[in-house]
GROMACS .gro file of C-alpha atoms in nm:
model
  342
    1MET     CA    1   9.827   6.720   7.281
    2ILE     CA    2   9.980   7.052   7.248
    3ASP     CA    3   9.845   7.287   7.001
    4ASP     CA    4   9.717   6.945   6.790
    5VAL     CA    5  10.110   6.816   6.801
    6GLU     CA    6  10.038   6.473   6.799
    7ALA     CA    7  10.419   6.385   6.873
    8LEU     CA    8  10.431   6.598   7.230
    9THR     CA    9  10.100   6.478   7.448
   10ILE     CA   10  10.107   6.558   7.809
   11GLU     CA   11   9.874   6.429   8.048
   12HIS     CA   12   9.818   6.452   8.407
   13GLN     CA   13   9.660   6.173   8.603
   14LEU     CA   14   9.401   6.332   8.870
   15ARG     CA   15   9.047   6.460   8.669
   16PRO     CA   16   8.754   6.623   8.755
   17ASP     CA   17   8.434   6.439   8.773
   18GLU     CA   18   8.340   6.811   8.571
   19GLN     CA   19   8.611   6.963   8.315
   20TYR     CA   20   8.510   7.324   8.243
   21GLN     CA   21   8.561   7.447   7.907
   22LEU     CA   22   8.913   7.706   7.913
   23ASP     CA   23   8.797   7.945   7.722
   24ARG     CA   24   8.553   8.024   8.082
   25PHE     CA   25   8.911   8.131   8.230
   26ILE     CA   26   9.224   8.337   8.221
   27VAL     CA   27   9.573   8.085   8.285
   28ALA     CA   28   9.865   8.303   8.280
   29PRO     CA   29  10.217   8.267   8.434
   30CYS     CA   30  10.316   8.476   8.736
   31TYR     CA   31  10.577   8.498   8.970
   32THR     CA   32  10.527   8.521   9.428
   33ALA     CA   33  10.717   8.453   9.694
   34PHE     CA   34  10.595   8.113   9.752
   35THR     CA   35  10.683   7.826   9.549
   36SER     CA   36  10.664   7.502   9.754
   37ALA     CA   37  10.430   7.246   9.713
   38ALA     CA   38  10.180   7.317   9.917
   39GLN     CA   39  10.173   7.683   9.884
   40ILE     CA   40   9.861   7.737   9.698
   41SER     CA   41   9.655   7.998   9.732
   42GLU     CA   42   9.277   8.067   9.691
   43LEU     CA   43   9.167   8.398   9.551
   44ARG     CA   44   8.883   8.594   9.752
   45ILE     CA   45   8.666   8.846   9.636
   46GLY     CA   46   8.371   9.090   9.739
   47PRO     CA   47   8.153   9.105  10.165
   48ASP     CA   48   8.069   8.702  10.011
   49ARG     CA   49   8.417   8.632   9.947
   50ASN     CA   50   8.374   8.445   9.644
   51THR     CA   51   8.575   8.255   9.491
   52PHE     CA   52   8.752   8.353   9.127
   53GLY     CA   53   9.105   8.188   9.142
   54TYR     CA   54   9.372   7.981   9.260
   55ILE     CA   55   9.782   8.038   9.266
   56PHE     CA   56   9.936   7.727   9.176
   57PRO     CA   57  10.299   7.722   9.218
   58ILE     CA   58  10.459   7.478   8.936
   59THR     CA   59  10.583   7.226   9.201
   60SER     CA   60  10.185   7.158   9.348
   61PHE     CA   61  10.126   7.004   9.054
   62ARG     CA   62  10.319   6.710   9.116
   63ASN     CA   63  10.117   6.697   9.509
   64GLU     CA   64   9.730   6.611   9.534
   65MET     CA   65   9.740   6.774   9.864
   66GLY     CA   66   9.630   7.096   9.673
   67PHE     CA   67   9.368   6.957   9.452
   68ASP     CA   68   9.144   6.755   9.719
   69ARG     CA   69   8.868   7.024   9.674
   70LYS     CA   70   8.572   7.026   9.357
   71PHE     CA   71   8.694   7.360   9.209
   72GLY     CA   72   9.047   7.337   9.370
   73LEU     CA   73   9.085   7.061   9.084
   74ILE     CA   74   8.873   7.213   8.839
   75TYR     CA   75   9.112   7.535   8.853
   76ALA     CA   76   9.422   7.340   8.837
   77ASP     CA   77   9.260   7.086   8.531
   78ALA     CA   78   9.163   7.397   8.378
   79GLY     CA   79   9.569   7.553   8.423
   80PHE     CA   80   9.724   7.284   8.317
   81ARG     CA   81   9.552   7.281   8.005
   82LYS     CA   82   9.512   7.642   7.903
   83PHE     CA   83   9.881   7.695   8.035
   84LEU     CA   84  10.057   7.435   7.824
   85THR     CA   85  10.187   7.562   7.491
   86LEU     CA   86  10.455   7.526   7.277
   87GLU     CA   87  10.563   7.858   7.325
   88ARG     CA   88  10.582   7.819   7.717
   89LEU     CA   89  10.723   7.523   7.720
   90ALA     CA   90  11.028   7.647   7.485
   91ARG     CA   91  11.016   7.987   7.721
   92PHE     CA   92  10.995   7.854   8.014
   93GLN     CA   93  11.132   7.542   7.946
   94SER     CA   94  11.455   7.374   8.297
   95SER     CA   95  11.728   7.163   8.166
   96PHE     CA   96  11.547   6.869   8.055
   97SER     CA   97  11.576   6.637   7.791
   98ILE     CA   98  11.296   6.604   7.611
   99ASP     CA   99  11.388   6.231   7.515
  100ARG     CA  100  11.300   6.137   7.847
  101GLY     CA  101  10.940   6.221   7.825
  102ALA     CA  102  10.923   5.895   7.578
  103VAL     CA  103  11.027   5.641   7.812
  104GLU     CA  104  10.931   5.779   8.219
  105GLN     CA  105  10.695   5.995   8.396
  106VAL     CA  106  10.797   6.317   8.482
  107SER     CA  107  10.644   6.623   8.659
  108LEU     CA  108  10.565   6.965   8.547
  109ASP     CA  109  10.798   7.091   8.757
  110GLU     CA  110  11.112   6.913   8.578
  111ILE     CA  111  10.974   6.998   8.229
  112VAL     CA  112  10.975   7.430   8.347
  113SER     CA  113  11.110   7.639   8.572
  114ASP     CA  114  11.002   7.567   8.950
  115SER     CA  115  11.012   7.910   9.042
  116LEU     CA  116  10.684   7.954   8.900
  117SER     CA  117  10.314   7.951   8.955
  118ILE     CA  118  10.039   7.938   8.737
  119PHE     CA  119   9.732   8.216   8.780
  120VAL     CA  120   9.341   8.079   8.692
  121ALA     CA  121   9.021   8.274   8.750
  122SER     CA  122   8.676   8.236   8.632
  123LYS     CA  123   8.625   8.500   8.415
  124GLU     CA  124   8.233   8.484   8.495
  125VAL     CA  125   8.320   8.590   8.862
  126LEU     CA  126   8.572   8.893   8.785
  127ASP     CA  127   8.317   9.005   8.486
  128ALA     CA  128   8.003   9.025   8.765
  129HIS     CA  129   8.245   9.229   9.040
  130ASP     CA  130   8.301   9.453   8.723
  131VAL     CA  131   8.665   9.351   8.743
  132SER     CA  132   8.893   9.527   8.455
  133GLU     CA  133   9.283   9.446   8.334
  134ASP     CA  134   9.389   9.715   8.487
  135VAL     CA  135   9.207   9.656   8.822
  136LEU     CA  136   9.307   9.259   8.813
  137GLU     CA  137   9.654   9.346   8.798
  138LEU     CA  138   9.670   9.626   9.022
  139MET     CA  139   9.492   9.407   9.292
  140LEU     CA  140   9.703   9.117   9.250
  141ARG     CA  141  10.045   9.289   9.291
  142ARG     CA  142   9.880   9.423   9.625
  143CYS     CA  143   9.884   9.112   9.713
  144GLN     CA  144  10.255   9.032   9.585
  145VAL     CA  145  10.166   8.824   9.298
  146GLU     CA  146  10.334   8.923   8.970
  147ILE     CA  147  10.199   8.846   8.615
  148SER     CA  148  10.437   8.754   8.369
  149ASP     CA  149  10.542   8.610   8.071
  150GLU     CA  150  10.892   8.661   8.128
  151ASN     CA  151  11.143   8.381   8.245
  152LYS     CA  152  11.291   8.463   8.560
  153SER     CA  153  11.380   8.323   8.924
  154GLY     CA  154  11.048   8.540   9.077
  155PRO     CA  155  10.863   8.866   9.142
  156ALA     CA  156  11.014   9.207   9.073
  157PHE     CA  157  10.925   9.351   9.389
  158VAL     CA  158  11.095   9.232   9.751
  159ALA     CA  159  10.796   9.039   9.891
  160ASP     CA  160  10.729   9.039  10.292
  161LEU     CA  161  10.389   8.884  10.312
  162GLU     CA  162  10.329   8.540  10.494
  163PHE     CA  163  10.147   8.266  10.298
  164ASN     CA  164   9.784   8.281  10.324
  165PRO     CA  165   9.583   7.957  10.133
  166GLY     CA  166   9.312   8.206  10.110
  167VAL     CA  167   9.331   8.526  10.000
  168ASN     CA  168   9.083   8.815  10.015
  169LEU     CA  169   9.120   9.103   9.739
  170SER     CA  170   8.946   9.399   9.681
  171LYS     CA  171   8.889   9.666   9.451
  172PRO     CA  172   9.026  10.069   9.456
  173LYS     CA  173   8.778  10.269   9.569
  174ILE     CA  174   8.893  10.495   9.272
  175GLU     CA  175   8.701  10.398   8.983
  176ASP     CA  176   8.837  10.579   8.706
  177ALA     CA  177   8.973  10.392   8.414
  178GLU     CA  178   9.247  10.614   8.289
  179ASP     CA  179   9.339  10.648   8.654
  180LEU     CA  180   9.358  10.299   8.728
  181ALA     CA  181   9.539  10.239   8.367
  182ARG     CA  182   9.845  10.489   8.436
  183LEU     CA  183   9.876  10.384   8.843
  184ARG     CA  184   9.856  10.034   8.730
  185LEU     CA  185  10.169  10.109   8.501
  186LEU     CA  186  10.340  10.368   8.729
  187LEU     CA  187  10.340  10.006   9.008
  188LYS     CA  188  10.462   9.806   8.743
  189THR     CA  189  10.774  10.037   8.667
  190ALA     CA  190  10.832  10.140   8.992
  191ASP     CA  191  10.819   9.715   9.063
  192ASN     CA  192  11.106   9.693   8.800
  193ASP     CA  193  11.312   9.974   8.873
  194ASN     CA  194  11.656   9.895   8.947
  195SER     CA  195  11.734  10.236   9.104
  196GLU     CA  196  11.629  10.235   9.465
  197ILE     CA  197  11.628  10.676   9.450
  198GLY     CA  198  11.369  10.565   9.151
  199LYS     CA  199  11.162  10.336   9.303
  200PHE     CA  200  11.146  10.552   9.572
  201ILE     CA  201  11.021  10.873   9.354
  202GLN     CA  202  10.780  10.668   9.157
  203TYR     CA  203  10.574  10.472   9.482
  204TYR     CA  204  10.539  10.802   9.612
  205GLN     CA  205  10.334  10.896   9.329
  206PHE     CA  206  10.057  10.740   9.462
  207PHE     CA  207  10.027  10.944   9.729
  208GLU     CA  208  10.085  11.247   9.516
  209TYR     CA  209   9.798  11.138   9.319
  210MET     CA  210   9.605  11.080   9.680
  211ILE     CA  211   9.728  11.414   9.853
  212LEU     CA  212   9.613  11.608   9.460
  213LYS     CA  213   9.276  11.446   9.519
  214VAL     CA  214   9.273  11.533   9.883
  215PHE     CA  215   9.324  11.956   9.744
  216GLU     CA  216   9.046  11.902   9.498
  217TRP     CA  217   8.773  11.810   9.736
  218GLY     CA  218   8.845  12.055   9.915
  219ILE     CA  219   8.854  12.354   9.684
  220PRO     CA  220   8.502  12.333   9.733
  221HIS     CA  221   8.498  12.382  10.116
  222VAL     CA  222   8.716  12.678  10.132
  223ALA     CA  223   8.472  12.923  10.101
  224ALA     CA  224   8.184  12.731  10.294
  225GLY     CA  225   7.998  12.895  10.602
  226ASP     CA  226   8.058  13.226  10.716
  227ALA     CA  227   8.411  13.268  10.611
  228THR     CA  228   8.558  13.564  10.566
  229PRO     CA  229   8.867  13.620  10.308
  230TRP     CA  230   9.144  13.609  10.623
  231ASP     CA  231   8.948  13.265  10.657
  232VAL     CA  232   8.949  13.193  10.274
  233LYS     CA  233   9.349  13.268  10.249
  234ASP     CA  234   9.441  13.071  10.589
  235ARG     CA  235   9.209  12.754  10.469
  236LEU     CA  236   9.398  12.780  10.114
  237ASN     CA  237   9.754  12.769  10.286
  238ASP     CA  238   9.621  12.499  10.514
  239LEU     CA  239   9.518  12.261  10.209
  240GLY     CA  240   9.847  12.355  10.052
  241ALA     CA  241  10.053  12.257  10.277
  242GLU     CA  242  10.159  11.855  10.131
  243ARG     CA  243  10.253  11.788  10.476
  244LYS     CA  244   9.900  11.835  10.586
  245ARG     CA  245   9.718  11.700  10.303
  246LEU     CA  246   9.928  11.368  10.400
  247GLN     CA  247   9.783  11.364  10.749
  248ARG     CA  248   9.434  11.411  10.621
  249LEU     CA  249   9.427  11.136  10.374
  250ASP     CA  250   9.550  10.933  10.715
  251ILE     CA  251   9.301  11.071  10.906
  252HIS     CA  252   9.004  11.138  10.730
  253CYS     CA  253   8.996  10.943  10.379
  254LEU     CA  254   9.052  10.582  10.484
  255PRO     CA  255   8.781  10.498  10.727
  256ASP     CA  256   8.778  10.105  10.642
  257LEU     CA  257   9.173  10.096  10.685
  258ARG     CA  258   9.175   9.864  10.956
  259ASP     CA  259   9.507   9.670  10.954
  260ARG     CA  260   9.749   9.990  10.996
  261GLN     CA  261  10.072   9.737  11.033
  262SER     CA  262  10.224   9.801  10.744
  263GLN     CA  263  10.195  10.239  10.827
  264GLU     CA  264  10.442  10.109  11.177
  265ARG     CA  265  10.680   9.933  10.984
  266LEU     CA  266  10.697  10.243  10.736
  267ALA     CA  267  10.724  10.421  11.043
  268ASP     CA  268  11.053  10.264  11.171
  269SER     CA  269  11.190  10.213  10.892
  270CYS     CA  270  11.188  10.606  10.796
  271LYS     CA  271  11.305  10.624  11.108
  272ASP     CA  272  11.566  10.404  11.085
  273PHE     CA  273  11.672  10.575  10.762
  274LEU     CA  274  11.696  10.923  10.855
  275ASP     CA  275  11.922  10.854  11.093
  276LYS     CA  276  12.146  10.715  10.893
  277VAL     CA  277  12.130  11.036  10.679
  278GLY     CA  278  12.171  11.272  10.984
  279VAL     CA  279  11.874  11.421  10.956
  280ASP     CA  280  11.697  11.602  11.240
  281ARG     CA  281  11.341  11.423  11.309
  282GLY     CA  282  11.251  11.625  11.577
  283ASN     CA  283  10.919  11.460  11.769
  284ARG     CA  284  10.735  11.347  11.481
  285THR     CA  285  10.691  11.020  11.512
  286SER     CA  286  10.320  10.937  11.262
  287TRP     CA  287  10.444  10.772  10.954
  288HIS     CA  288  10.332  11.041  10.702
  289SER     CA  289  10.537  11.311  10.871
  290LEU     CA  290  10.879  11.065  10.876
  291LEU     CA  291  10.787  10.955  10.532
  292TYR     CA  292  10.758  11.333  10.449
  293LEU     CA  293  11.155  11.414  10.572
  294VAL     CA  294  11.269  11.057  10.352
  295ARG     CA  295  11.076  11.240  10.079
  296ASN     CA  296  11.266  11.572  10.070
  297SER     CA  297  11.593  11.374  10.174
  298VAL     CA  298  11.522  11.183   9.832
  299VAL     CA  299  11.483  11.478   9.653
  300HIS     CA  300  11.695  11.740   9.794
  301ASN     CA  301  11.984  11.506   9.861
  302GLN     CA  302  12.014  11.289   9.610
  303PHE     CA  303  12.385  11.272   9.545
  304LYS     CA  304  12.464  11.226   9.879
  305LEU     CA  305  12.245  10.901   9.944
  306LEU     CA  306  12.468  10.765   9.654
  307SER     CA  307  12.625  10.542   9.886
  308PRO     CA  308  12.586  10.180   9.983
  309ASP     CA  309  12.486  10.241  10.343
  310TYR     CA  310  12.216  10.502  10.241
  311LEU     CA  311  12.106  10.296   9.955
  312THR     CA  312  12.039   9.972  10.181
  313ALA     CA  313  11.847  10.214  10.446
  314LEU     CA  314  11.601  10.356  10.142
  315ALA     CA  315  11.592  10.017  10.006
  316SER     CA  316  11.367   9.880  10.350
  317VAL     CA  317  11.214  10.202  10.314
  318ASN     CA  318  11.060  10.124   9.995
  319ILE     CA  319  10.978   9.729  10.072
  320CYS     CA  320  10.721   9.937  10.360
  321LEU     CA  321  10.664  10.242  10.130
  322ARG     CA  322  10.488   9.986   9.842
  323ALA     CA  323  10.263   9.795  10.084
  324VAL     CA  324  10.133  10.154  10.255
  325ALA     CA  325  10.145  10.370   9.941
  326LEU     CA  326   9.857  10.016   9.809
  327ASP     CA  327   9.749   9.981  10.135
  328CYS     CA  328   9.628  10.388  10.095
  329PHE     CA  329   9.517  10.369   9.761
  330PHE     CA  330   9.236  10.076   9.758
  331ASN     CA  331   9.073  10.226  10.076
  332PHE     CA  332   9.109  10.628   9.992
  333GLU     CA  333   8.758  10.763   9.920
  334GLU     CA  334   8.663  11.124   9.944
  335PRO     CA  335   8.597  11.279  10.350
  336GLY     CA  336   8.285  11.488  10.460
  337ALA     CA  337   8.405  11.830  10.524
  338ASP     CA  338   8.507  11.781  10.866
  339GLY     CA  339   8.747  11.653  10.699
  340PHE     CA  340   8.916  11.932  10.636
  341PHE     CA  341   8.804  12.239  10.796
  342SER     CA  342   8.695  12.077  11.173
   0.00000   0.00000   0.00000
């Protein structure tokens, strides 16, 4: 029975042995790149990889394959019962005649848009890991899941990950709640920006945030030891250079970032962009030095970039830039003194 309206009853036939109370779950509509029935993702967190939730494509609710585990079925049942309200049925409805429901059995993806998925998470597990709403949304967007109450065809950003039935999520190492709230909003705004130039500038703000922190952390080390006035001057110049701070970020502030493939893809896309717009990249090969050249082109040559070819090249940079910005941010931490002046 939906919203206590007796005239409308929607049920499923695969019940778990135990039905948990719905107030123990967060349930929300979401979009991912994976909408096939078998593409159910189990979400885990922490060093022990505790399961905290699932992503169920709407199409999976006509398929029993993904619900064979006890907790998968419990989460699916909770998601089904809590997701279905008259408001959501109206918002996400597909071209379905309600009269059919009275005489025949229909699947959920025949009633609502089959581009949709349902996010289901345990409040208890998230609370145990101290995951706030802002942190949760950042974590989900990093793994290319967009929570949204808007009826549309897919996520706002271009998804480039391969499907994984078990997704291990981590919290960002930055813990400042105010900063996290602003960065969550920045990411949402960037993802929804229809301008490739606007996307680039906003994704790059993640690096602006991190290199500002690098400068703040480095200030106490400027006059350390037996530094002479000339030493202090040289160190400040070195610390203040944006290109040098990007290098420090990469070398010293990401000790736990093991998979660097996203950085390699960003370097390749930056090379393609710079070659297309005619910028001499010299012998630069690192992602951060190439990104700095792209940043200069975007900031100082926006008029020149207003052509389909250049914007297409920038779009490829943006897909890679988003991944690297989030990889760096989630692994970003303050280095020791050697990270500033070795």
